Tab-separated table of C-alpha atoms and ligand atoms in Angstrom:
chain	number	residue	atom	x	y	z
A	1	MET	CA	0.000	0.000	0.000
A	2	PRO	CA	1.633	3.344	-1.031
A	3	LYS	CA	2.408	5.710	1.819
A	4	PRO	CA	0.992	9.266	1.871
A	5	PRO	CA	3.254	11.838	0.130
A	6	LEU	CA	4.158	13.452	3.445
A	7	LEU	CA	5.707	10.213	4.717
A	8	SER	CA	7.531	9.686	1.437
A	9	SER	CA	9.095	13.113	1.617
A	10	SER	CA	9.928	12.644	5.316
A	11	LEU	CA	11.763	9.448	4.505
A	12	ARG	CA	13.600	11.033	1.597
A	13	SER	CA	14.687	13.906	3.860
A	14	LEU	CA	15.873	11.416	6.443
A	15	GLN	CA	17.804	9.474	3.789
A	16	ARG	CA	19.450	12.657	2.490
A	17	ALA	CA	20.568	13.565	5.994
A	18	GLN	CA	21.792	10.031	6.698
A	19	ARG	CA	23.835	9.951	3.474
A	20	ALA	CA	25.599	13.121	4.638
A	21	CYS	CA	26.295	11.772	8.147
A	22	THR	CA	29.935	11.728	9.293
A	23	ARG	CA	29.447	11.192	13.045
A	24	CYS	CA	31.600	8.077	13.368
A	25	ALA	CA	34.403	9.527	11.242
A	26	ASP	CA	34.272	12.762	13.249
A	27	ALA	CA	34.549	10.708	16.451
A	28	GLY	CA	37.496	8.735	15.046
A	29	TYR	CA	35.814	5.310	14.899
A	30	ILE	CA	36.135	4.967	11.105
A	31	THR	CA	38.368	6.613	8.536
A	32	ARG	CA	35.602	7.575	6.114
A	33	ALA	CA	31.836	7.740	6.475
A	34	HIS	CA	29.956	6.241	3.554
A	35	PRO	CA	26.431	5.230	4.640
A	36	VAL	CA	24.971	2.218	2.828
A	37	PHE	CA	21.251	1.439	2.857
A	38	SER	CA	18.464	1.130	0.295
A	39	GLY	CA	14.730	1.538	0.268
A	40	SER	CA	11.645	3.630	-0.306
A	41	ALA	CA	8.502	4.601	1.557
A	42	ASP	CA	6.245	2.039	-0.123
A	43	GLN	CA	8.126	-0.936	1.313
A	44	ARG	CA	6.489	-2.824	4.167
A	45	ILE	CA	9.410	-5.022	5.174
A	46	LEU	CA	12.507	-3.755	6.993
A	47	LEU	CA	15.702	-5.777	7.156
A	48	VAL	CA	18.337	-4.708	9.689
A	49	GLY	CA	21.821	-6.186	9.465
A	50	GLN	CA	24.987	-5.518	11.473
A	51	ALA	CA	27.012	-3.216	9.209
A	52	PRO	CA	28.098	-3.112	5.567
A	53	GLY	CA	31.267	-4.893	4.522
A	54	PRO	CA	33.906	-3.743	2.013
A	55	VAL	CA	31.919	-4.937	-1.028
A	56	GLU	CA	28.814	-3.093	0.147
A	57	HIS	CA	30.967	-0.023	0.837
A	58	ASP	CA	32.493	-0.111	-2.665
A	59	GLN	CA	29.156	-0.674	-4.420
A	60	THR	CA	27.017	1.474	-2.051
A	61	ARG	CA	24.600	-1.434	-2.008
A	62	PRO	CA	23.495	-3.427	1.055
A	63	PHE	CA	24.173	-7.160	1.112
A	64	ALA	CA	26.079	-7.073	-2.181
A	65	GLY	CA	28.860	-9.462	-1.127
A	66	ARG	CA	29.113	-13.150	-0.293
A	67	ALA	CA	26.944	-12.898	2.841
A	68	GLY	CA	24.364	-11.082	0.747
A	69	ARG	CA	24.246	-13.920	-1.763
A	70	GLN	CA	23.550	-16.362	1.077
A	71	LEU	CA	20.858	-14.048	2.438
A	72	MET	CA	19.239	-13.826	-1.016
A	73	ARG	CA	19.087	-17.646	-1.168
A	74	TRP	CA	17.279	-17.679	2.193
A	75	LEU	CA	14.868	-14.949	1.118
A	76	ILE	CA	14.057	-16.681	-2.169
A	77	ARG	CA	13.182	-19.764	-0.105
A	78	ALA	CA	10.948	-17.411	1.920
A	79	GLY	CA	8.866	-16.497	-1.114
A	80	PHE	CA	10.729	-13.820	-3.063
A	81	SER	CA	11.069	-14.596	-6.758
A	82	ASP	CA	14.667	-13.373	-7.118
A	83	GLU	CA	17.158	-10.784	-5.825
A	84	ASP	CA	15.441	-7.939	-7.710
A	85	ASP	CA	12.179	-8.860	-5.999
A	86	VAL	CA	13.960	-8.811	-2.621
A	87	ARG	CA	15.418	-5.369	-3.272
A	88	ASP	CA	12.107	-4.052	-4.628
A	89	ARG	CA	10.167	-5.111	-1.536
A	90	ILE	CA	12.593	-4.798	1.383
A	91	TYR	CA	14.067	-1.673	2.952
A	92	MET	CA	17.629	-2.656	3.839
A	93	THR	CA	19.654	-0.992	6.536
A	94	ALA	CA	21.952	-1.929	9.414
A	95	MET	CA	22.774	-1.169	13.037
A	96	THR	CA	25.604	0.984	11.710
A	97	THR	CA	25.415	1.910	8.045
A	98	CYS	CA	29.082	2.631	7.352
A	99	PHE	CA	31.764	-0.040	6.882
A	100	PRO	CA	33.484	-0.317	10.273
A	101	GLY	CA	36.757	-1.619	8.781
A	102	ARG	CA	38.599	-4.877	9.260
A	103	ARG	CA	39.408	-6.422	12.612
A	104	PRO	CA	42.922	-5.626	13.845
A	105	ASP	CA	43.888	-9.315	13.402
A	106	GLY	CA	42.571	-9.222	9.812
A	107	ALA	CA	40.102	-12.049	10.493
A	108	GLY	CA	37.009	-10.477	9.010
A	109	ASP	CA	35.166	-7.215	9.532
A	110	ARG	CA	35.122	-5.385	12.850
A	111	ARG	CA	31.927	-5.595	14.882
A	112	PRO	CA	30.733	-2.017	15.497
A	113	SER	CA	31.131	-0.824	19.082
A	114	ALA	CA	28.220	0.126	21.297
A	115	ALA	CA	29.254	3.761	20.868
A	116	GLU	CA	28.979	3.523	17.065
A	117	VAL	CA	25.624	1.746	17.335
A	118	GLY	CA	24.499	4.592	19.579
A	119	LEU	CA	25.646	7.223	17.084
A	120	CYS	CA	23.787	5.496	14.250
A	121	ALA	CA	20.652	4.648	16.250
A	122	PRO	CA	18.780	7.888	15.426
A	123	TRP	CA	18.853	6.943	11.728
A	124	LEU	CA	17.380	3.523	12.393
A	125	GLU	CA	14.784	4.948	14.745
A	126	GLY	CA	13.898	7.544	12.104
A	127	VAL	CA	13.372	4.835	9.505
A	128	LEU	CA	11.201	2.852	11.917
A	129	ALA	CA	9.080	5.912	12.662
A	130	THR	CA	8.592	6.988	9.046
A	131	LEU	CA	8.453	3.636	7.239
A	132	ARG	CA	6.316	1.941	9.927
A	133	PRO	CA	7.135	-1.530	8.616
A	134	ARG	CA	4.741	-4.444	9.027
A	135	LEU	CA	7.554	-6.973	9.146
A	136	ILE	CA	11.044	-6.480	10.615
A	137	ILE	CA	13.828	-8.990	9.945
A	138	PRO	CA	16.736	-8.484	12.382
A	139	ILE	CA	19.833	-10.204	10.984
A	140	GLY	CA	22.403	-11.465	13.477
A	141	SER	CA	23.084	-10.844	17.147
A	142	LEU	CA	23.707	-7.092	17.028
A	143	ALA	CA	20.317	-6.375	15.440
A	144	LEU	CA	18.752	-8.919	17.778
A	145	GLU	CA	19.994	-6.866	20.721
A	146	ARG	CA	18.002	-3.875	19.432
A	147	PHE	CA	14.748	-5.683	18.657
A	148	LEU	CA	14.699	-8.588	21.133
A	149	PRO	CA	17.129	-7.384	23.829
A	150	GLY	CA	18.670	-9.937	26.140
A	151	ARG	CA	17.716	-12.872	23.907
A	152	ARG	CA	20.133	-15.301	22.261
A	153	LEU	CA	19.954	-16.446	18.649
A	154	ASP	CA	19.467	-20.036	19.860
A	155	ASP	CA	16.376	-18.975	21.777
A	156	VAL	CA	14.634	-16.940	19.086
A	157	ILE	CA	15.465	-18.244	15.613
A	158	GLY	CA	12.546	-20.194	14.149
A	159	ALA	CA	9.649	-18.189	15.552
A	160	VAL	CA	7.672	-14.979	14.992
A	161	TYR	CA	7.476	-12.240	17.651
A	162	ASP	CA	5.447	-9.164	18.357
A	163	GLU	CA	7.102	-5.841	19.149
A	164	SER	CA	7.243	-6.657	22.866
A	165	GLY	CA	9.138	-9.889	22.189
A	166	SER	CA	6.261	-12.305	22.796
A	167	PRO	CA	6.053	-15.272	20.404
A	168	LEU	CA	3.161	-15.137	17.951
A	169	ALA	CA	1.086	-17.916	16.406
A	170	GLY	CA	-1.465	-17.478	13.652
A	171	THR	CA	-2.290	-14.272	11.827
A	172	PRO	CA	-0.769	-11.217	13.562
A	173	GLU	CA	-3.184	-8.648	14.940
A	174	HIS	CA	-0.665	-5.852	15.436
A	175	VAL	CA	2.295	-4.485	13.528
A	176	PRO	CA	5.193	-4.794	13.356
A	177	VAL	CA	6.036	-8.458	13.630
A	178	LEU	CA	9.618	-9.712	13.921
A	179	VAL	CA	11.229	-12.735	12.304
A	180	PRO	CA	14.903	-12.843	13.331
A	181	LEU	CA	17.505	-14.614	11.213
A	182	PRO	CA	21.141	-15.476	11.954
A	183	HIS	CA	23.810	-13.520	10.145
A	184	PRO	CA	24.586	-15.117	6.760
A	185	SER	CA	28.261	-14.156	6.915
A	186	GLY	CA	30.840	-16.932	6.658
A	187	GLN	CA	32.446	-15.253	9.679
A	188	SER	CA	29.530	-16.482	11.776
A	189	ARG	CA	30.031	-20.002	13.150
A	190	TRP	CA	26.457	-20.196	14.414
A	191	LEU	CA	25.212	-22.321	11.527
A	192	ASN	CA	27.942	-24.963	11.897
A	193	ASP	CA	25.604	-26.955	14.160
A	194	PRO	CA	22.955	-29.047	12.278
A	195	ALA	CA	20.407	-28.315	15.023
A	196	ARG	CA	20.758	-24.642	14.231
A	197	VAL	CA	20.339	-25.276	10.517
A	198	ALA	CA	17.005	-26.864	11.458
A	199	LEU	CA	16.117	-23.671	13.379
A	200	LEU	CA	16.957	-21.617	10.296
A	201	ASP	CA	14.756	-23.881	8.144
A	202	ARG	CA	11.908	-23.274	10.574
A	203	ALA	CA	12.557	-19.512	10.506
A	204	ILE	CA	12.381	-19.477	6.708
A	205	VAL	CA	9.011	-21.274	6.780
A	206	GLN	CA	7.749	-18.700	9.291
A	207	LEU	CA	9.221	-15.871	7.263
A	208	ARG	CA	7.472	-17.089	4.111
A	209	ALA	CA	4.097	-16.784	5.857
A	210	MET	CA	4.925	-13.343	7.270
A	211	VAL	CA	6.220	-12.016	3.938
A	212	ALA	CA	2.898	-13.019	2.363
A	213	TRP	CA	1.015	-11.400	5.247
A	214	ALA	CA	3.077	-8.193	5.096
A	215	GLY	CA	2.178	-7.854	1.437
A	216	THR	CA	-1.550	-7.961	2.119
A	217	GLY	CA	-1.609	-4.575	3.860
A	218	GLY	CA	-4.240	-5.883	6.279
A	219	GLY	CA	-4.032	-6.565	10.006
B	301	SF4	S1	27.720	4.543	10.865
B	301	SF4	FE1	25.835	5.763	11.022
B	301	SF4	S2	26.279	7.373	12.585
B	301	SF4	FE2	28.239	6.490	11.917
B	301	SF4	S3	28.917	7.902	10.292
B	301	SF4	FE3	27.832	6.182	9.294
B	301	SF4	S4	25.695	6.892	9.087
B	301	SF4	FE4	26.724	8.242	10.575
């Protein structure tokens, strides 16, 4: 369902301001601010990852690298026809929207600090307030901490939740609903356990139902 023009222009203003943000560079956490996110006001699904990686930074495109390809495979299993369909229907952002750089030991990307998450939080909160998504997909433990605080991936993957963190069954009566997923990055060891792969399979089945529901505009 298209959003009223006022909300569209509010979101565009927010996006313009976010693209110009240099808070983390100014504070010395990163060398260069280059916010990466994508989306528009007519999207009903919000996906929140951890932070862009170097490929996303170079292409200014969320989930453009190897982890993104894994995520696209999961989302296609959840009812999207292909990657274009995913990007058409999902607003994609992250807990921090600039590449945080590599870890000092070179083993993957650095996890953003709580201070960086705090600096970037107003952008995420602004998107939540203007987009008013029906379905939120937190990806990985950092996003989980924002949407289902104090919960572990093992305890939440495979189910649907309301905004207060209570599990949901059946057709949701209130928006937004949450379907958390693990992070698709190869850096994450979480999916090395077959029992957790089974949890992911269950989450994708749940997500498929919620994606269909989010597209109805009802509820
Ligand atoms: S990560 Fe967020 S707060 Fe930090 S510079 Fe980028 S857009 Fe700004």
